[in-house]
Amino acid sequence: MPFIRSTEAVAHEIHGGRFVSYVRPDTGSRDLAAWRTEVPAGMVGPAHTISHEETFYVLSGRLRLTIGGESAELGVGDAAVASAGSELADGSTITPPWAR
């Protein structure tokens, strides 16, 4: 199924933010996932280590992101990439709902 409609997206409310999953194994993806994250001002997500490469693209507002101990503030149109095994802050491991 090469097309995913907005009605097929699955929303997860976690850590004070909203994560909306579009591309994932049950929508036909083998290796990639794509979601939109709505991050309210002041939200601090839990630190964790990622098992797969992740990319970030800022659509609106500003985002402070720490990857492998390096921090940056990103604005509209900025992007970041974190390789598999990267630590996003303190290095703990989490399993988000969309990984199950």
PDB file of C-alpha atoms in Angstrom:
ATOM      1  CA  MET A   1       0.000   0.000   0.000  1.00  0.00           C
ATOM      2  CA  PRO A   2       2.027   2.984  -1.239  1.00  0.00           C
ATOM      3  CA  PHE A   3      -0.404   5.671  -0.029  1.00  0.00           C
ATOM      4  CA  ILE A   4      -1.291   6.456   3.565  1.00  0.00           C
ATOM      5  CA  ARG A   5      -4.284   8.703   4.208  1.00  0.00           C
ATOM      6  CA  SER A   6      -4.483  11.004   7.223  1.00  0.00           C
ATOM      7  CA  THR A   7      -7.379   8.879   8.495  1.00  0.00           C
ATOM      8  CA  GLU A   8      -4.944   5.947   8.822  1.00  0.00           C
ATOM      9  CA  ALA A   9      -2.552   7.856  11.097  1.00  0.00           C
ATOM     10  CA  VAL A  10      -2.313   6.702  14.694  1.00  0.00           C
ATOM     11  CA  ALA A  11      -1.873   9.333  17.423  1.00  0.00           C
ATOM     12  CA  HIS A  12       0.064   8.706  20.640  1.00  0.00           C
ATOM     13  CA  GLU A  13      -0.079  11.184  23.523  1.00  0.00           C
ATOM     14  CA  ILE A  14       3.158  10.670  25.484  1.00  0.00           C
ATOM     15  CA  HIS A  15       5.637  12.746  27.492  1.00  0.00           C
ATOM     16  CA  GLY A  16       3.416  15.804  27.120  1.00  0.00           C
ATOM     17  CA  GLY A  17       3.569  15.744  23.320  1.00  0.00           C
ATOM     18  CA  ARG A  18       1.516  14.304  20.499  1.00  0.00           C
ATOM     19  CA  PHE A  19       3.173  11.829  18.112  1.00  0.00           C
ATOM     20  CA  VAL A  20       1.203  10.964  14.974  1.00  0.00           C
ATOM     21  CA  SER A  21       2.473   7.874  13.154  1.00  0.00           C
ATOM     22  CA  TYR A  22       1.946   7.606   9.395  1.00  0.00           C
ATOM     23  CA  VAL A  23       4.572   5.327   7.826  1.00  0.00           C
ATOM     24  CA  ARG A  24       5.255   2.115   9.766  1.00  0.00           C
ATOM     25  CA  PRO A  25       5.360  -1.657   9.140  1.00  0.00           C
ATOM     26  CA  ASP A  26       1.578  -2.101   9.242  1.00  0.00           C
ATOM     27  CA  THR A  27       1.141   0.603   6.564  1.00  0.00           C
ATOM     28  CA  GLY A  28       3.648  -1.079   4.257  1.00  0.00           C
ATOM     29  CA  SER A  29       7.080   0.182   5.322  1.00  0.00           C
ATOM     30  CA  ARG A  30       9.939  -2.242   5.799  1.00  0.00           C
ATOM     31  CA  ASP A  31      12.693   0.062   7.099  1.00  0.00           C
ATOM     32  CA  LEU A  32      11.293   3.549   7.552  1.00  0.00           C
ATOM     33  CA  ALA A  33       8.853   5.298   9.856  1.00  0.00           C
ATOM     34  CA  ALA A  34       7.425   8.788   9.560  1.00  0.00           C
ATOM     35  CA  TRP A  35       5.468  10.734  12.091  1.00  0.00           C
ATOM     36  CA  ARG A  36       4.543  14.277  12.973  1.00  0.00           C
ATOM     37  CA  THR A  37       5.314  15.412  16.485  1.00  0.00           C
ATOM     38  CA  GLU A  38       3.607  18.318  18.178  1.00  0.00           C
ATOM     39  CA  VAL A  39       5.876  19.588  20.941  1.00  0.00           C
ATOM     40  CA  PRO A  40       4.348  22.142  23.327  1.00  0.00           C
ATOM     41  CA  ALA A  41       6.547  24.957  24.626  1.00  0.00           C
ATOM     42  CA  GLY A  42       8.651  23.804  27.573  1.00  0.00           C
ATOM     43  CA  MET A  43       8.218  20.075  26.892  1.00  0.00           C
ATOM     44  CA  VAL A  44      11.219  17.977  27.918  1.00  0.00           C
ATOM     45  CA  GLY A  45      11.204  14.468  26.483  1.00  0.00           C
ATOM     46  CA  PRO A  46      12.874  11.574  28.279  1.00  0.00           C
ATOM     47  CA  ALA A  47      16.459  10.890  27.343  1.00  0.00           C
ATOM     48  CA  HIS A  48      16.980   7.634  25.439  1.00  0.00           C
ATOM     49  CA  THR A  49      19.121   5.674  22.971  1.00  0.00           C
ATOM     50  CA  ILE A  50      17.613   5.048  19.549  1.00  0.00           C
ATOM     51  CA  SER A  51      17.802   1.678  17.797  1.00  0.00           C
ATOM     52  CA  HIS A  52      17.216   3.014  14.268  1.00  0.00           C
ATOM     53  CA  GLU A  53      18.294   6.114  12.408  1.00  0.00           C
ATOM     54  CA  GLU A  54      15.980   9.078  13.009  1.00  0.00           C
ATOM     55  CA  THR A  55      15.607  12.369  11.186  1.00  0.00           C
ATOM     56  CA  PHE A  56      13.996  15.568  12.396  1.00  0.00           C
ATOM     57  CA  TYR A  57      12.574  18.476  10.382  1.00  0.00           C
ATOM     58  CA  VAL A  58      11.112  21.596  11.988  1.00  0.00           C
ATOM     59  CA  LEU A  59       7.852  22.774  10.383  1.00  0.00           C
ATOM     60  CA  SER A  60       7.104  25.613  12.814  1.00  0.00           C
ATOM     61  CA  GLY A  61       8.527  27.098  16.003  1.00  0.00           C
ATOM     62  CA  ARG A  62      11.897  26.203  17.478  1.00  0.00           C
ATOM     63  CA  LEU A  63      13.279  22.935  18.895  1.00  0.00           C
ATOM     64  CA  ARG A  64      16.274  22.338  21.155  1.00  0.00           C
ATOM     65  CA  LEU A  65      17.647  18.868  20.387  1.00  0.00           C
ATOM     66  CA  THR A  66      20.595  16.946  21.869  1.00  0.00           C
ATOM     67  CA  ILE A  67      22.110  14.092  19.860  1.00  0.00           C
ATOM     68  CA  GLY A  68      25.179  12.239  21.129  1.00  0.00           C
ATOM     69  CA  GLY A  69      25.960  15.004  23.611  1.00  0.00           C
ATOM     70  CA  GLU A  70      25.837  17.765  20.995  1.00  0.00           C
ATOM     71  CA  SER A  71      22.996  20.280  21.320  1.00  0.00           C
ATOM     72  CA  ALA A  72      21.510  22.713  18.850  1.00  0.00           C
ATOM     73  CA  GLU A  73      18.473  24.930  18.594  1.00  0.00           C
ATOM     74  CA  LEU A  74      16.653  24.324  15.331  1.00  0.00           C
ATOM     75  CA  GLY A  75      14.195  26.636  13.604  1.00  0.00           C
ATOM     76  CA  VAL A  76      11.745  26.407  10.714  1.00  0.00           C
ATOM     77  CA  GLY A  77      13.307  24.546   7.795  1.00  0.00           C
ATOM     78  CA  ASP A  78      16.194  23.125   9.855  1.00  0.00           C
ATOM     79  CA  ALA A  79      16.815  19.383  10.011  1.00  0.00           C
ATOM     80  CA  ALA A  80      18.878  16.922  12.037  1.00  0.00           C
ATOM     81  CA  VAL A  81      19.858  13.283  11.726  1.00  0.00           C
ATOM     82  CA  ALA A  82      20.679  10.831  14.518  1.00  0.00           C
ATOM     83  CA  SER A  83      22.291   7.537  13.594  1.00  0.00           C
ATOM     84  CA  ALA A  84      21.188   4.238  15.141  1.00  0.00           C
ATOM     85  CA  GLY A  85      22.700   3.891  18.600  1.00  0.00           C
ATOM     86  CA  SER A  86      22.829   7.647  19.157  1.00  0.00           C
ATOM     87  CA  GLU A  87      22.038   8.923  22.604  1.00  0.00           C
ATOM     88  CA  LEU A  88      19.323  11.529  22.745  1.00  0.00           C
ATOM     89  CA  ALA A  89      20.402  13.086  26.088  1.00  0.00           C
ATOM     90  CA  ASP A  90      21.277  10.632  28.948  1.00  0.00           C
ATOM     91  CA  GLY A  91      21.337   7.282  27.109  1.00  0.00           C
ATOM     92  CA  SER A  92      18.448   5.383  28.695  1.00  0.00           C
ATOM     93  CA  THR A  93      16.400   3.086  26.444  1.00  0.00           C
ATOM     94  CA  ILE A  94      12.668   3.476  25.849  1.00  0.00           C
ATOM     95  CA  THR A  95      10.202   1.587  23.684  1.00  0.00           C
ATOM     96  CA  PRO A  96       7.634   4.030  22.287  1.00  0.00           C
ATOM     97  CA  PRO A  97       4.126   2.747  21.534  1.00  0.00           C
ATOM     98  CA  TRP A  98       4.686   2.788  17.769  1.00  0.00           C
ATOM     99  CA  ALA A  99       7.619   0.346  18.106  1.00  0.00           C
ATOM    100  CA  ARG A 100       5.377  -2.464  19.366  1.00  0.00           C
TER     101      ARG A 100
END
